[in-house]
XYZ file of C-alpha atoms in Angstrom:
689
model
C 44.446 -155.141 -18.119
C 44.011 -153.470 -14.609
C 40.485 -153.831 -13.170
C 38.928 -150.771 -13.199
C 37.073 -150.239 -9.723
C 33.538 -148.770 -9.667
C 33.242 -145.526 -10.141
C 30.272 -142.812 -10.482
C 29.021 -142.140 -14.343
C 29.059 -138.771 -15.396
C 25.215 -137.738 -15.127
C 23.645 -134.275 -14.941
C 22.736 -133.427 -11.327
C 19.086 -133.591 -10.255
C 18.428 -136.938 -12.287
C 17.597 -140.022 -10.628
C 20.758 -142.066 -10.881
C 22.009 -144.463 -8.670
C 25.422 -145.742 -8.100
C 27.806 -148.053 -6.180
C 30.949 -146.511 -4.614
C 33.572 -148.280 -2.763
C 33.875 -147.699 1.105
C 36.957 -145.891 2.322
C 40.035 -144.241 0.393
C 40.348 -145.414 -3.025
C 44.054 -146.552 -3.520
C 46.376 -147.064 -6.617
C 46.476 -150.916 -7.218
C 49.813 -152.653 -7.220
C 51.253 -153.676 -10.499
C 51.220 -157.064 -9.795
C 47.505 -159.001 -9.973
C 48.371 -161.103 -7.197
C 48.323 -158.432 -4.641
C 45.075 -157.306 -6.109
C 41.794 -157.327 -3.473
C 38.951 -159.533 -3.959
C 35.733 -157.416 -4.802
C 33.169 -158.000 -1.906
C 29.694 -156.777 -1.992
C 30.258 -155.689 1.207
C 33.132 -153.298 0.138
C 30.393 -151.211 -1.687
C 27.799 -148.501 -0.663
C 24.698 -147.831 -2.565
C 24.560 -143.746 -3.313
C 21.770 -141.707 -4.719
C 23.321 -138.833 -6.599
C 19.825 -137.126 -6.529
C 20.300 -136.592 -2.815
C 23.651 -134.753 -3.150
C 23.509 -130.836 -1.930
C 24.144 -128.674 -4.560
C 26.222 -125.572 -3.703
C 24.846 -122.148 -2.891
C 25.230 -119.485 -5.310
C 26.725 -116.100 -4.615
C 25.830 -114.192 -2.297
C 24.184 -116.656 -0.610
C 27.345 -118.869 0.269
C 29.113 -115.578 1.604
C 25.906 -115.067 4.130
C 25.673 -118.663 4.693
C 29.395 -118.411 6.105
C 28.852 -115.097 7.916
C 25.741 -116.912 9.834
C 27.884 -119.958 10.684
C 30.622 -117.864 11.698
C 28.342 -115.742 14.136
C 26.767 -118.786 15.494
C 30.441 -120.010 16.407
C 31.045 -117.111 18.073
C 28.042 -117.027 20.239
C 28.939 -120.541 21.347
C 32.577 -119.613 22.224
C 31.053 -116.588 23.959
C 28.225 -118.780 26.120
C 31.072 -121.272 26.788
C 33.158 -118.655 28.189
C 30.543 -117.321 30.343
C 29.534 -121.053 31.460
C 33.205 -121.220 32.618
C 33.467 -117.935 34.575
C 30.488 -118.989 36.209
C 32.039 -121.975 37.326
C 35.075 -120.478 38.602
C 33.364 -117.893 40.320
C 31.209 -120.069 42.142
C 34.163 -122.346 43.018
C 36.138 -119.020 44.200
C 35.207 -117.125 47.814
C 33.365 -114.271 47.064
C 34.371 -110.871 49.056
C 31.891 -109.398 51.245
C 29.963 -106.712 49.462
C 29.006 -103.354 51.575
C 26.288 -100.809 50.437
C 27.037 -97.234 51.031
C 25.486 -95.657 54.094
C 24.485 -92.466 53.043
C 23.064 -91.108 49.469
C 22.941 -87.565 48.489
C 20.704 -86.921 45.713
C 21.139 -84.229 43.500
C 19.027 -82.689 40.877
C 22.284 -81.894 38.718
C 24.520 -84.087 37.285
C 27.914 -83.208 39.279
C 31.276 -83.159 36.967
C 33.713 -83.344 39.649
C 34.357 -83.451 43.535
C 36.944 -82.502 45.915
C 37.355 -83.048 49.903
C 39.296 -81.052 52.469
C 38.718 -80.794 56.413
C 35.156 -81.969 56.859
C 33.731 -80.319 53.705
C 33.143 -81.739 50.126
C 32.828 -79.649 47.178
C 30.894 -80.504 43.975
C 31.107 -78.556 41.021
C 28.400 -78.909 38.379
C 25.795 -77.091 36.462
C 26.536 -72.825 37.183
C 29.001 -73.392 40.059
C 29.480 -75.482 42.959
C 28.003 -76.595 45.955
C 29.573 -77.240 49.609
C 28.280 -80.115 51.392
C 29.223 -81.374 55.054
C 31.062 -84.541 54.860
C 29.242 -86.297 58.010
C 25.771 -85.111 57.749
C 25.612 -85.300 53.762
C 23.639 -81.699 53.994
C 24.494 -78.639 51.706
C 25.889 -75.578 53.370
C 26.017 -73.261 50.577
C 26.128 -73.127 46.584
C 27.754 -71.028 44.409
C 25.602 -70.713 41.433
C 26.433 -67.535 39.407
C 27.888 -68.739 36.135
C 26.285 -69.552 32.455
C 28.332 -72.686 32.153
C 29.210 -75.855 34.222
C 32.380 -76.392 36.347
C 34.307 -79.288 34.858
C 37.192 -79.686 37.399
C 37.898 -78.404 41.133
C 40.859 -78.238 43.555
C 40.364 -77.911 47.288
C 43.724 -77.377 49.685
C 43.623 -77.296 53.557
C 45.430 -74.062 54.691
C 45.177 -74.781 58.329
C 41.785 -73.275 59.656
C 40.900 -71.689 55.475
C 40.263 -73.808 52.467
C 41.796 -72.388 49.352
C 39.150 -73.552 46.446
C 39.756 -73.200 42.831
C 37.060 -74.236 40.281
C 37.515 -74.355 36.811
C 34.531 -74.119 33.911
C 33.914 -75.311 30.786
C 35.294 -72.101 29.558
C 38.626 -72.790 30.613
C 38.127 -69.889 33.024
C 40.130 -70.628 36.789
C 38.696 -68.631 40.165
C 40.415 -68.402 43.157
C 38.060 -68.992 46.624
C 39.085 -68.204 49.938
C 36.569 -70.569 52.309
C 37.084 -69.095 56.290
C 34.583 -70.037 58.792
C 31.335 -69.223 57.484
C 32.452 -66.843 54.761
C 33.215 -67.535 51.086
C 35.114 -65.007 49.400
C 36.095 -64.532 45.625
C 39.617 -63.326 45.192
C 40.136 -63.243 41.696
C 39.286 -64.930 38.356
C 42.853 -65.665 37.127
C 42.361 -65.483 33.186
C 38.841 -64.342 32.552
C 39.371 -61.486 29.872
C 36.833 -59.054 28.187
C 37.398 -60.080 24.581
C 36.551 -63.412 24.092
C 38.725 -63.841 21.315
C 41.867 -63.552 23.628
C 40.444 -65.889 26.142
C 42.935 -68.383 27.365
C 42.211 -72.105 28.522
C 43.217 -73.103 32.169
C 44.424 -76.985 31.631
C 45.585 -77.823 35.138
C 46.150 -76.276 38.563
C 48.395 -76.955 41.319
C 48.684 -75.716 44.573
C 51.615 -75.947 47.128
C 51.569 -77.541 50.336
C 50.107 -75.002 52.893
C 48.828 -72.877 50.211
C 51.786 -70.413 49.799
C 51.759 -70.782 45.866
C 49.798 -71.552 42.849
C 50.179 -72.533 39.457
C 48.202 -72.604 36.530
C 48.781 -74.484 33.135
C 47.070 -72.232 30.554
C 46.620 -72.678 26.681
C 45.801 -70.102 24.127
C 46.653 -68.811 20.227
C 48.368 -71.969 19.812
C 50.913 -71.508 22.693
C 51.064 -73.270 26.685
C 52.816 -71.753 29.270
C 52.540 -72.115 33.247
C 51.876 -68.835 35.534
C 52.631 -68.928 38.834
C 51.208 -66.875 41.609
C 52.560 -66.120 45.400
C 49.423 -66.077 47.597
C 49.386 -63.628 50.628
C 47.734 -65.893 53.195
C 48.611 -63.774 56.190
C 46.713 -60.506 54.638
C 44.262 -63.033 53.764
C 43.506 -63.705 57.237
C 43.949 -60.021 58.491
C 41.298 -58.874 56.096
C 38.801 -61.422 56.942
C 39.031 -61.136 60.720
C 39.203 -57.135 60.394
C 36.679 -56.583 57.032
C 36.830 -53.412 55.508
C 34.012 -53.495 52.890
C 35.233 -51.838 49.603
C 31.891 -50.147 48.293
C 31.785 -48.283 45.187
C 29.671 -45.026 45.555
C 28.884 -44.549 42.260
C 27.435 -47.933 41.628
C 23.847 -48.319 42.607
C 22.975 -51.522 45.053
C 20.242 -53.443 44.352
C 17.933 -53.569 47.140
C 15.901 -56.997 47.640
C 12.337 -56.678 46.936
C 10.180 -58.401 49.619
C 7.549 -59.401 47.048
C 10.026 -60.772 44.484
C 9.895 -64.664 44.839
C 12.773 -66.838 43.515
C 12.482 -70.454 42.618
C 13.266 -72.964 45.472
C 14.696 -76.628 44.752
C 15.048 -79.672 46.758
C 18.464 -78.896 47.635
C 17.573 -75.535 48.801
C 15.180 -77.252 51.199
C 17.907 -79.321 52.556
C 20.582 -76.556 52.964
C 21.809 -75.485 56.108
C 22.817 -71.835 55.448
C 25.620 -71.944 57.821
C 27.957 -70.293 54.782
C 27.339 -67.016 53.398
C 29.079 -65.252 50.491
C 30.874 -61.934 51.228
C 31.317 -60.457 48.188
C 31.155 -57.154 49.580
C 35.081 -57.613 51.185
C 37.823 -57.542 48.738
C 40.918 -59.498 49.650
C 44.392 -58.794 48.453
C 45.130 -60.361 44.916
C 47.793 -62.892 44.323
C 51.068 -61.513 42.941
C 52.367 -63.040 39.812
C 55.869 -63.734 40.110
C 56.739 -66.213 36.871
C 55.656 -67.321 33.645
C 57.188 -70.231 32.303
C 57.141 -71.633 28.605
C 58.260 -74.895 27.213
C 62.162 -75.518 26.301
C 62.799 -74.259 22.744
C 63.771 -77.319 20.373
C 67.296 -77.995 20.194
C 68.591 -76.423 17.060
C 72.256 -75.999 15.565
C 74.750 -73.724 17.627
C 75.486 -70.123 16.873
C 78.773 -70.248 19.304
C 81.824 -70.136 17.582
C 83.939 -71.822 20.718
C 83.412 -73.888 23.911
C 84.408 -70.775 25.780
C 81.372 -69.049 24.672
C 78.945 -71.752 26.017
C 80.419 -71.698 29.570
C 80.247 -67.937 29.725
C 76.633 -68.366 28.879
C 75.780 -70.784 31.556
C 75.780 -68.709 34.810
C 76.724 -70.064 37.901
C 76.174 -73.627 36.197
C 72.136 -72.808 36.624
C 70.307 -74.446 33.807
C 73.178 -76.851 32.999
C 71.919 -79.727 31.186
C 69.014 -78.466 29.653
C 70.540 -78.932 25.867
C 70.165 -75.472 25.114
C 73.924 -74.669 25.307
C 75.810 -76.867 23.285
C 78.334 -76.801 20.080
C 76.784 -79.066 17.747
C 76.244 -77.580 14.362
C 72.955 -77.550 12.112
C 74.985 -79.928 9.370
C 75.742 -82.343 11.940
C 71.817 -82.204 13.028
C 70.790 -82.698 9.479
C 72.806 -85.640 8.917
C 71.783 -87.439 11.845
C 68.168 -86.642 11.462
C 68.730 -88.159 7.819
C 70.118 -91.258 8.999
C 67.530 -91.732 11.264
C 64.613 -91.103 8.936
C 66.239 -93.638 6.501
C 66.346 -96.061 9.104
C 63.236 -96.046 10.816
C 60.732 -93.636 8.504
C 58.774 -96.318 5.939
C 57.077 -93.619 3.715
C 59.641 -91.119 2.530
C 57.026 -88.862 1.249
C 55.105 -88.689 4.895
C 56.245 -85.392 7.143
C 56.637 -85.910 10.840
C 55.103 -83.084 13.043
C 55.782 -83.224 16.379
C 53.109 -83.188 18.803
C 52.113 -79.811 20.566
C 53.022 -79.403 24.121
C 49.421 -79.743 25.613
C 49.972 -80.740 28.869
C 52.577 -80.401 31.506
C 53.058 -81.842 34.850
C 54.466 -79.806 37.846
C 55.173 -79.979 41.666
C 55.870 -77.661 44.476
C 59.131 -78.856 46.179
C 60.331 -78.331 49.692
C 63.999 -77.096 50.495
C 66.135 -79.778 50.123
C 69.989 -80.531 49.704
C 69.190 -82.097 46.236
C 68.228 -78.820 44.763
C 70.892 -75.869 44.054
C 69.504 -72.793 45.382
C 71.517 -69.441 45.393
C 73.325 -68.739 48.763
C 71.278 -65.373 49.415
C 67.889 -67.400 49.414
C 66.990 -68.628 52.751
C 63.651 -70.659 52.674
C 61.591 -71.540 55.917
C 61.210 -75.171 56.334
C 57.736 -76.912 55.433
C 57.577 -73.900 52.668
C 57.880 -74.672 49.034
C 60.978 -73.083 47.456
C 61.289 -74.562 43.821
C 59.064 -75.798 41.132
C 59.714 -78.701 39.261
C 58.266 -79.391 35.905
C 58.519 -81.683 33.067
C 57.026 -81.452 29.430
C 55.830 -84.245 27.176
C 58.397 -85.745 25.044
C 61.103 -83.815 27.036
C 63.981 -86.054 28.849
C 64.639 -83.284 31.456
C 63.064 -81.991 34.597
C 63.488 -78.555 34.979
C 63.579 -76.984 38.689
C 62.494 -73.257 39.019
C 63.274 -71.203 42.163
C 60.111 -69.292 43.690
C 62.295 -66.673 45.187
C 61.755 -64.155 41.968
C 59.455 -61.660 40.861
C 57.966 -61.293 37.350
C 60.885 -58.715 36.302
C 63.380 -61.650 36.641
C 64.892 -63.537 33.787
C 63.368 -67.002 33.970
C 65.931 -69.652 33.707
C 65.786 -73.082 35.606
C 68.477 -73.127 38.485
C 68.541 -76.910 37.882
C 68.108 -79.535 35.223
C 67.525 -83.065 35.881
C 68.270 -85.133 33.038
C 66.907 -88.620 32.618
C 67.906 -91.490 29.707
C 64.379 -91.274 28.000
C 61.686 -88.822 27.979
C 59.655 -88.822 31.207
C 55.852 -89.937 30.970
C 54.669 -89.611 34.755
C 55.945 -87.989 37.849
C 54.193 -88.014 41.044
C 55.286 -86.320 44.559
C 54.290 -87.667 48.048
C 51.556 -86.153 49.895
C 54.269 -85.247 52.487
C 56.726 -83.756 49.708
C 59.188 -86.003 50.907
C 59.465 -88.512 47.850
C 59.456 -87.775 44.204
C 59.157 -90.825 41.351
C 59.932 -90.005 37.932
C 58.648 -92.557 35.353
C 60.360 -92.937 32.063
C 58.935 -93.675 28.303
C 61.184 -97.124 28.575
C 59.574 -98.138 31.865
C 62.587 -96.975 34.015
C 61.382 -95.628 37.576
C 63.648 -93.042 38.897
C 62.944 -92.895 43.060
C 64.136 -89.603 44.638
C 64.332 -89.109 48.744
C 63.953 -85.073 48.876
C 64.156 -84.609 52.372
C 67.616 -86.573 53.005
C 69.034 -85.410 49.825
C 69.963 -88.743 48.020
C 68.444 -91.186 45.326
C 66.593 -94.321 46.772
C 67.459 -96.085 43.398
C 66.350 -96.931 39.968
C 63.996 -99.958 39.159
C 62.919 -101.032 35.784
C 58.904 -102.535 35.193
C 58.449 -105.738 33.511
C 59.281 -106.042 29.848
C 56.425 -104.431 27.673
C 54.516 -102.513 30.661
C 54.575 -98.806 30.608
C 53.568 -96.863 33.469
C 50.218 -95.122 33.323
C 50.017 -93.692 37.109
C 51.819 -93.481 40.407
C 50.316 -93.629 44.105
C 52.380 -93.448 47.357
C 51.239 -95.105 50.202
C 51.922 -94.136 53.902
C 54.794 -96.044 54.891
C 53.328 -99.184 57.080
C 54.774 -102.274 58.492
C 53.227 -105.748 59.200
C 53.040 -106.519 63.307
C 51.347 -109.624 64.568
C 49.920 -110.025 60.823
C 48.329 -106.473 60.845
C 49.720 -103.497 59.074
C 50.063 -100.992 61.225
C 51.690 -97.205 60.985
C 55.012 -96.449 62.787
C 54.100 -93.948 65.745
C 57.167 -91.563 64.072
C 57.885 -91.262 60.672
C 60.622 -93.377 59.210
C 63.197 -91.862 57.017
C 64.094 -93.015 53.329
C 61.330 -95.620 53.782
C 58.603 -95.397 51.085
C 55.951 -97.799 49.211
C 54.174 -96.755 45.929
C 51.557 -98.355 43.928
C 52.318 -98.186 40.120
C 49.323 -98.839 37.569
C 50.522 -99.683 34.182
C 48.770 -99.060 30.567
C 48.286 -102.656 30.395
C 46.060 -102.871 33.669
C 48.612 -104.663 35.632
C 49.418 -103.374 39.055
C 52.874 -103.408 41.035
C 53.980 -102.475 44.479
C 57.523 -100.548 44.216
C 59.277 -100.345 47.934
C 62.550 -98.832 48.662
C 64.313 -98.480 52.022
C 67.688 -96.756 52.424
C 70.574 -97.727 50.026
C 69.124 -101.212 49.738
C 67.596 -100.811 46.469
C 63.927 -100.806 45.641
C 62.324 -104.155 44.920
C 58.952 -104.826 42.944
C 56.427 -107.348 43.514
C 52.887 -107.776 41.502
C 49.824 -107.043 42.582
C 47.542 -107.875 39.717
C 48.523 -109.573 36.457
C 47.000 -108.298 33.049
C 43.849 -109.812 32.171
C 44.160 -111.751 28.971
C 40.931 -113.423 28.404
C 38.380 -111.416 30.656
C 38.938 -107.820 29.200
C 36.082 -106.264 31.393
C 38.002 -107.319 34.782
C 40.863 -104.629 33.721
C 42.123 -102.273 36.482
C 40.992 -98.930 35.116
C 41.678 -96.814 38.319
C 43.443 -96.965 42.031
C 43.389 -94.960 45.099
C 45.159 -95.437 48.430
C 43.214 -95.027 51.574
C 45.698 -92.946 53.722
C 43.795 -93.380 56.846
C 43.974 -97.321 56.605
C 47.442 -98.883 56.570
C 48.036 -100.864 53.121
C 44.432 -100.417 51.716
C 43.789 -99.820 48.306
C 40.701 -98.904 46.256
C 40.963 -100.692 42.904
C 37.999 -99.946 40.256
C 37.424 -102.282 37.405
C 36.209 -101.693 34.107
C 33.258 -103.797 34.546
C 32.132 -101.343 37.221
C 32.889 -103.505 40.179
C 35.120 -101.644 43.218
C 37.348 -103.579 45.824
C 39.402 -103.079 48.495
C 42.633 -104.538 48.374
C 45.387 -105.147 50.959
C 48.689 -104.711 49.248
C 50.712 -106.575 52.080
C 49.366 -110.058 51.388
C 48.112 -109.255 48.623
C 44.308 -110.003 48.881
C 41.101 -108.464 48.199
C 39.225 -107.620 51.622
C 35.798 -106.752 50.860
C 33.769 -104.940 47.868
C 31.647 -101.912 47.527
C 28.671 -101.495 45.527
C 26.011 -99.108 44.905
C 22.329 -99.810 44.864
C 20.678 -101.738 42.404
C 18.859 -99.193 40.870
C 22.377 -97.248 39.974
C 25.412 -97.756 38.126
C 28.554 -96.019 36.978
C 27.971 -94.065 33.740
C 31.465 -94.439 32.779
C 32.959 -97.659 34.558
C 36.677 -96.926 32.840
C 36.367 -93.503 34.289
C 34.873 -93.293 37.655
C 33.984 -90.210 39.416
C 35.190 -90.403 42.924
C 37.166 -88.679 45.898
C 39.092 -90.450 48.654
C 39.649 -88.596 52.023
C 43.131 -88.032 53.077
C 42.225 -87.469 57.156
C 39.266 -89.848 57.177
C 38.709 -93.445 56.327
C 36.171 -92.798 53.606
C 35.385 -91.824 49.938
C 32.331 -90.374 47.724
C 31.236 -92.129 44.728
C 28.893 -90.787 42.033
C 26.037 -93.038 40.658
C 23.415 -92.488 37.919
C 20.310 -94.152 37.294
C 20.388 -96.192 33.806
C 17.006 -95.003 32.379
C 17.855 -91.374 33.041
C 21.438 -91.720 31.618
C 19.989 -92.568 28.393
C 18.210 -88.975 28.106
C 19.730 -86.654 25.501
C 19.905 -84.070 28.076
C 22.753 -84.976 30.255
C 22.321 -82.000 32.690
C 18.696 -83.246 33.705
C 19.797 -86.389 35.034
C 18.974 -87.264 38.408
C 22.498 -88.372 40.156
C 23.501 -89.404 43.762
C 26.535 -89.039 45.336
C 27.172 -92.076 48.154
C 29.290 -91.987 51.207
C 31.268 -94.883 52.109
C 32.374 -94.604 55.751
C 35.047 -97.894 56.172
C 35.018 -97.540 60.020
C 31.461 -98.763 59.613
C 31.925 -102.055 58.151
C 32.801 -104.907 60.563
C 35.701 -106.335 58.555
C 37.301 -102.982 58.583
C 36.446 -102.038 62.099
C 39.205 -103.340 63.430
C 41.776 -102.181 60.819
C 40.758 -98.206 61.595
C 41.545 -98.820 65.391
C 44.912 -99.260 67.116
C 46.750 -99.011 63.854
C 49.755 -97.343 65.193
C 53.050 -99.322 66.471
C 54.461 -97.643 69.437
C 58.239 -96.543 69.381
C 58.996 -98.797 72.562
C 57.264 -101.884 70.541
C 59.705 -101.137 67.232
C 62.768 -100.844 69.401
C 62.386 -104.306 71.364
C 61.222 -105.948 68.339
C 64.403 -107.577 66.251
C 62.005 -107.828 63.313
C 61.982 -103.822 62.974
C 65.724 -103.422 63.524
C 66.386 -102.642 59.853
C 63.735 -100.036 59.417
C 64.593 -98.211 62.490
C 67.106 -94.826 61.838
C 70.380 -94.980 62.092
C 70.492 -93.396 65.456
C 68.239 -95.609 67.077
C 69.917 -98.671 65.781
C 73.452 -97.255 67.088
C 71.695 -96.616 70.334
C 69.995 -100.002 70.658
C 73.319 -101.884 69.837
C 75.273 -99.759 72.516
C 72.133 -100.680 75.067
C 72.563 -104.246 73.995
C 76.529 -103.922 74.390
C 76.103 -102.309 78.045
C 73.720 -105.066 79.060
C 76.064 -107.895 77.853
C 79.084 -106.245 79.794
C 77.128 -105.634 83.015
C 75.815 -109.259 82.857
C 79.615 -110.363 82.136
C 80.421 -108.423 85.176
C 78.032 -109.543 87.363
C 78.721 -113.459 86.579
C 82.601 -112.267 87.145
C 81.722 -110.822 90.216
C 79.707 -114.006 91.312
C 82.489 -116.406 90.506
C 84.933 -114.126 92.457
C 82.507 -114.477 95.440
C 82.395 -118.183 95.374
C 85.965 -118.771 94.977
C 86.595 -116.642 98.245
C 84.080 -118.326 99.942
C 85.769 -121.855 99.057
C 89.205 -120.389 99.836
C 87.433 -119.744 103.444
C 86.186 -123.128 103.646
C 89.505 -124.642 102.811
C 91.374 -122.433 105.625
C 88.798 -123.622 108.143
C 88.830 -127.379 107.231
C 92.847 -126.831 107.254
C 92.631 -125.332 110.985
C 90.819 -127.907 112.087
């Protein structure tokens, strides 16, 4: 018989029974008795069965697991924070600068815009105008019953065009000239509230010659384009002719009537007044653009009818005129649904075209225009637009009237639906980002594409920001004295919070470099917004999800410094901060709120502040704002900048160098000839002697 090892007797739980149990893992004995181990007292341990822990019944066993899991998660968070603190202490922290000026507001601002030396802040019942340097309120237009949610301001030279949009979606056009504010027109305001349309987006052309409004109403979306009579406005303002209605009684102000005075009114410099008695010329409605119709089966009987439909090849490539039948569309749709749709009972519905992106383009050789149309330089002549989910970038001529047929003059098709498009501030370069992560860069001024480049795999473009082209000279970012042709740099922010720098130069093809990787562990360090500082070469403001704000040098790339609000303030929505950066001046404005007051249920009563950051006033940035221009003579003499010079300059430089070499060689030959003649004379003299 095989020896039976000591085992535990079957005993009810809770009884005071003890047992001896062998240490270690029990093994199956070998079949031969010789290999059996000899029992030793040290091989057994005494176990009291009464001390065993009974399993918890449900639901306490589940609660126990949840509590243990909670403790484990908390411990992981503690360890992660400790590791992050060690990393932060080991790294060099950037210098943090505080704002220079704080403007306290009685009402929460919803939007901001900067033009010239003024700041336009939209809020409750209207908008206010502030001086950019003194931060004093110069005027407040508050005649609405609702809040202003968005505002645009465009510099027209000596005038400023302002377009605020309120909560009802009504857009109003204002004209700001010297010390007068004029209301031109409420674009989409109607008496019948059931027919009210909503303004979603506004775009103003460079110089203010045209303006476009993206409107929605009754389930439709369309774009209204207006031509602005700037010259007439200037004459009407300088030589005003008040338009008074004799039938309407004018209300005289009563001297004994008291009006409530706020703290903002006490700080107001009343240098601007509202001129409601002067009526300016109304903008001219020239075009109404609707989204392209969905592609359906053809109604043509022959290909010749298709070519006859396309007049002068305008609109060719839009996909509307084709020779594909309904049966072919149905067959392709059936194949697609059978391959990619999991649930055959689910109906796929197309998303409504609620948003479109559009830009005003200057004359270019890339844009086909009628021969009889002549546009002056610097004035927009074409409107470019793309709709969500559409592959095409449509181009519409601005030289038309409302009676003309609205057809695109040109169509630029892409291989995938266009998701993001951006036009540079000088209207020179255009970038198109598609759904597949491919970027197309176009030089509109010279009339040729700079190239096509793809983002890393898995990256999708969220926004594109053009930088003013700069060069690195003696370790410092500097702007060329004269703008360079076919040289561009832009920053691409992806949906995964990664940041890239795209550079294109002539026909060499674009290149891409990483500025910031996608955060993996610390998601609060994800980049949520960026903004170039055009006044400082190569500088980029970077906003993070944890509420921090840093200034990055994209040429190195590295963080130069950081900015922070006072301790009593913070960003209400860190992933969507309210800020505005000046194009002409090295400064930006940022809204901050009190943490205690943001918890209030009434958001309109929150005391907010707008903080002013002047980058020239900080020690680390003081040198960047001074002497940041490379003279053209230095660029011509420096061999490192030979490739960025225009072709004419490079040819001139080559010919000059060639001429200098030939001149030097001629002088050397002449010198050698003189030496030879002198040596011959010496030989003759010696021969005579």
